[in-house]
């Protein structure tokens, strides 16, 4: 068996996860045994369950930490629900989330163990690959507040509310999203680099300097974002037993320049690049009959789907919910079933990004895998 190092960071732009049949899979099997103890209660009752990957093992994430993720880690998230109150069987959304600085081993373990849990639940879950900063709306709206912090399993929790050293300097970018299906709001708090390039028009920011918190409300930020950002800042103050102060600045108001000066002379808010909306949706039949995966383009209609095969629907140009969908027919080959996520990642990696879209954004959009008969409505709505 090849030596597996945990130090190598997973590069979403430069590699695909070597999963089934790889040395990583063999190592994970050896570490966990045939029966994964973490899955004992998985999917048995409605609700949310989260696990973090720690040294090739699946470790339950504490309930009080639900909604908080670290950019150096990989996680598995299972949402168990009933499609209707009268439904007799449970349905599942199964996500694996990859932090920006997670290791290759952690990312691969999360992907492999997600496949394992999917099998334990008899293939019923809809699977999602989630990459930090490009999460699906469905994933984010599980949490009233989604917080992404720097750090990870190797460096401990570093709780944001702990009594800080005097020289602390952390910047949080705060946005608000609403699920189009039910209007449920989620506060998104992302720890970003405390540099001028992190300041973008339209969002709200909290700069944590230990003894002082500085909140910036940009001109185009929503009123609810400003209110929620103040709540977030207040929660830090409360847990520090009010041993720090809070100042609030509005773009264009008095003190605005003082906030910008924290990031160097000449700092201005930058405009975030927005991809151009395009409506070219593509459907491909996946086949590995020749020994390597091939993509055959078909008309993007429901009648193109065949129970004998696997298909990839590319809706990555959508600005609202971009995604790559993989549909697995009931009689698709074993490899097509097991390697669907890898095939989709390979497709994204080889695809030329549209004009104005970075390679990072192009390859990091959500990948959604489903089986015939368990399709989400948003997938079916995309096919004529």
CSV table of N, CA and C in Angstrom, one decimal, residues 114-174:
chain,number,residue,atom,x,y,z
A,114,UNK,N,-19.3,8.9,2.4
A,114,UNK,CA,-20.6,9.3,1.9
A,114,UNK,C,-21.2,8.2,1.0
A,115,UNK,N,-20.4,7.6,0.2
A,115,UNK,CA,-20.8,6.5,-0.7
A,115,UNK,C,-21.2,5.3,0.2
A,116,UNK,N,-20.5,5.1,1.3
A,116,UNK,CA,-20.8,4.0,2.2
A,116,UNK,C,-22.1,4.2,2.9
A,117,UNK,N,-22.3,5.4,3.4
A,117,UNK,CA,-23.6,5.7,4.1
A,117,UNK,C,-24.8,5.6,3.1
A,118,UNK,N,-24.6,6.1,1.9
A,118,UNK,CA,-25.6,6.0,0.9
A,118,UNK,C,-26.0,4.5,0.7
A,119,UNK,N,-25.0,3.6,0.6
A,119,UNK,CA,-25.3,2.2,0.5
A,119,UNK,C,-26.1,1.6,1.7
A,120,UNK,N,-25.7,2.1,2.9
A,120,UNK,CA,-26.4,1.7,4.1
A,120,UNK,C,-27.8,2.1,4.1
A,121,UNK,N,-28.1,3.2,3.5
A,121,UNK,CA,-29.5,3.7,3.4
A,121,UNK,C,-30.2,3.3,2.1
A,122,UNK,N,-29.6,2.2,1.5
A,122,UNK,CA,-30.2,1.5,0.3
A,122,UNK,C,-30.3,2.4,-0.9
A,123,UNK,N,-29.3,3.3,-1.1
A,123,UNK,CA,-29.3,4.2,-2.2
A,123,UNK,C,-30.3,5.2,-2.3
A,124,UNK,N,-31.1,5.4,-1.3
A,124,UNK,CA,-32.2,6.4,-1.3
A,124,UNK,C,-31.8,7.9,-1.3
A,125,UNK,N,-30.7,8.2,-0.6
A,125,UNK,CA,-30.3,9.6,-0.5
A,125,UNK,C,-30.0,10.3,-1.8
A,126,UNK,N,-30.3,11.6,-1.9
A,126,UNK,CA,-29.8,12.4,-2.9
A,126,UNK,C,-28.4,12.9,-2.4
A,127,UNK,N,-27.3,12.7,-3.1
A,127,UNK,CA,-26.0,13.1,-2.7
A,127,UNK,C,-25.6,14.4,-3.2
A,128,UNK,N,-24.9,15.2,-2.4
A,128,UNK,CA,-24.4,16.5,-2.8
A,128,UNK,C,-22.9,16.6,-2.5
A,129,UNK,N,-22.1,17.1,-3.4
A,129,UNK,CA,-20.8,17.5,-3.1
A,129,UNK,C,-20.8,19.0,-2.9
A,130,UNK,N,-20.3,19.5,-1.7
A,130,UNK,CA,-20.4,20.9,-1.4
A,130,UNK,C,-18.9,21.4,-1.2
A,131,UNK,N,-18.6,22.5,-1.8
A,131,UNK,CA,-17.2,23.1,-1.7
A,131,UNK,C,-17.4,24.5,-1.0
A,132,UNK,N,-16.5,24.7,0.0
A,132,UNK,CA,-16.6,26.0,0.7
A,132,UNK,C,-16.7,27.2,-0.2
A,133,UNK,N,-17.6,28.1,0.1
A,133,UNK,CA,-17.9,29.3,-0.6
A,133,UNK,C,-18.8,29.1,-1.8
A,134,UNK,N,-19.1,27.9,-2.2
A,134,UNK,CA,-20.0,27.6,-3.3
A,134,UNK,C,-21.1,26.7,-3.0
A,135,UNK,N,-21.5,26.7,-1.7
A,135,UNK,CA,-22.5,25.7,-1.2
A,135,UNK,C,-23.8,25.9,-1.9
A,136,UNK,N,-24.6,24.8,-2.0
A,136,UNK,CA,-26.0,24.9,-2.5
A,136,UNK,C,-26.9,25.6,-1.5
A,137,UNK,N,-27.9,26.3,-2.0
A,137,UNK,CA,-28.9,26.9,-1.1
A,137,UNK,C,-29.5,25.9,-0.2
A,138,UNK,N,-29.8,24.7,-0.7
A,138,UNK,CA,-30.4,23.7,0.1
A,138,UNK,C,-29.5,23.4,1.3
A,139,UNK,N,-28.2,23.3,1.2
A,139,UNK,CA,-27.3,23.0,2.3
A,139,UNK,C,-27.3,24.1,3.3
A,140,UNK,N,-27.2,25.4,2.8
A,140,UNK,CA,-27.1,26.5,3.7
A,140,UNK,C,-28.3,26.7,4.6
A,141,UNK,N,-29.5,26.4,4.0
A,141,UNK,CA,-30.7,26.7,4.7
A,141,UNK,C,-31.1,25.7,5.8
A,142,UNK,N,-30.2,24.7,6.0
A,142,UNK,CA,-30.4,23.8,7.1
A,142,UNK,C,-30.2,24.5,8.4
A,143,UNK,N,-29.4,25.7,8.3
A,143,UNK,CA,-28.9,26.3,9.5
A,143,UNK,C,-29.4,27.7,9.6
A,144,UNK,N,-29.9,28.2,10.8
A,144,UNK,CA,-30.3,29.6,11.0
A,144,UNK,C,-29.1,30.5,10.8
A,145,UNK,N,-27.9,30.0,11.2
A,145,UNK,CA,-26.6,30.7,11.0
A,145,UNK,C,-25.6,29.7,10.5
A,146,UNK,N,-25.0,30.0,9.4
A,146,UNK,CA,-23.9,29.2,8.8
A,146,UNK,C,-22.6,30.0,9.0
A,147,UNK,N,-21.7,29.4,9.8
A,147,UNK,CA,-20.4,30.1,10.1
A,147,UNK,C,-19.3,29.3,9.6
A,148,UNK,N,-18.4,29.9,8.8
A,148,UNK,CA,-17.2,29.2,8.4
A,148,UNK,C,-16.0,29.9,8.9
A,149,UNK,N,-15.2,29.2,9.7
A,149,UNK,CA,-14.0,29.8,10.4
A,149,UNK,C,-12.7,29.2,9.9
A,150,UNK,N,-11.6,29.9,10.1
A,150,UNK,CA,-10.3,29.4,9.8
A,150,UNK,C,-9.9,28.4,10.9
A,151,UNK,N,-9.2,27.3,10.5
A,151,UNK,CA,-8.7,26.3,11.5
A,151,UNK,C,-9.2,24.9,11.0
A,152,UNK,N,-9.1,24.0,12.0
A,152,UNK,CA,-9.6,22.7,11.7
A,152,UNK,C,-9.1,21.7,12.7
A,153,UNK,N,-9.3,20.4,12.4
A,153,UNK,CA,-9.0,19.3,13.4
A,153,UNK,C,-7.6,19.4,13.9
A,154,UNK,N,-6.7,19.8,13.1
A,154,UNK,CA,-5.3,19.8,13.5
A,154,UNK,C,-5.0,21.0,14.5
A,155,UNK,N,-5.8,22.0,14.4
A,155,UNK,CA,-5.5,23.2,15.3
A,155,UNK,C,-6.5,23.4,16.3
A,156,UNK,N,-7.5,22.5,16.5
A,156,UNK,CA,-8.5,22.7,17.5
A,156,UNK,C,-9.7,23.6,17.1
A,157,UNK,N,-10.6,23.9,18.0
A,157,UNK,CA,-11.8,24.7,17.7
A,157,UNK,C,-11.5,26.2,17.5
A,158,UNK,N,-10.7,26.7,18.4
A,158,UNK,CA,-10.4,28.2,18.4
A,158,UNK,C,-11.7,28.9,18.4
A,159,UNK,N,-12.5,28.7,19.4
A,159,UNK,CA,-13.9,29.3,19.5
A,159,UNK,C,-13.8,30.8,19.3
A,160,UNK,N,-14.6,31.4,18.4
A,160,UNK,CA,-14.6,32.8,18.1
A,160,UNK,C,-14.9,33.6,19.4
A,161,UNK,N,-15.7,33.1,20.3
A,161,UNK,CA,-16.1,33.9,21.5
A,161,UNK,C,-15.1,33.7,22.7
A,162,UNK,N,-14.1,32.9,22.6
A,162,UNK,CA,-13.2,32.8,23.7
A,162,UNK,C,-12.4,34.1,23.9
A,163,UNK,N,-12.0,34.3,25.2
A,163,UNK,CA,-11.2,35.5,25.5
A,163,UNK,C,-10.0,35.6,24.6
A,164,UNK,N,-9.9,36.7,23.8
A,164,UNK,CA,-8.9,36.7,22.8
A,164,UNK,C,-7.6,37.4,23.3
A,165,UNK,N,-6.5,37.1,22.6
A,165,UNK,CA,-5.3,37.9,22.9
A,165,UNK,C,-5.4,39.3,22.3
A,166,UNK,N,-4.6,40.2,22.8
A,166,UNK,CA,-4.8,41.6,22.5
A,166,UNK,C,-4.5,41.9,21.0
A,167,UNK,N,-3.7,41.0,20.4
A,167,UNK,CA,-3.3,41.3,19.0
A,167,UNK,C,-4.1,40.5,18.0
A,168,UNK,N,-5.3,40.0,18.4
A,168,UNK,CA,-6.1,39.3,17.5
A,168,UNK,C,-6.6,40.2,16.3
A,169,UNK,N,-6.8,39.6,15.1
A,169,UNK,CA,-7.3,40.4,14.0
A,169,UNK,C,-8.0,39.4,13.1
A,170,UNK,N,-9.3,39.4,13.2
A,170,UNK,CA,-10.1,38.5,12.3
A,170,UNK,C,-11.2,39.4,11.7
A,171,UNK,N,-11.5,39.0,10.4
A,171,UNK,CA,-12.5,39.7,9.6
A,171,UNK,C,-13.6,38.7,9.2
A,172,UNK,N,-14.9,39.1,9.4
A,172,UNK,CA,-16.0,38.3,9.1
A,172,UNK,C,-16.9,39.0,8.1
A,173,UNK,N,-17.2,38.3,7.0
A,173,UNK,CA,-18.1,38.8,5.9
A,173,UNK,C,-19.4,38.2,6.2
A,174,UNK,N,-20.5,39.0,6.2
A,174,UNK,CA,-21.8,38.6,6.6
A,174,UNK,C,-22.8,38.9,5.6
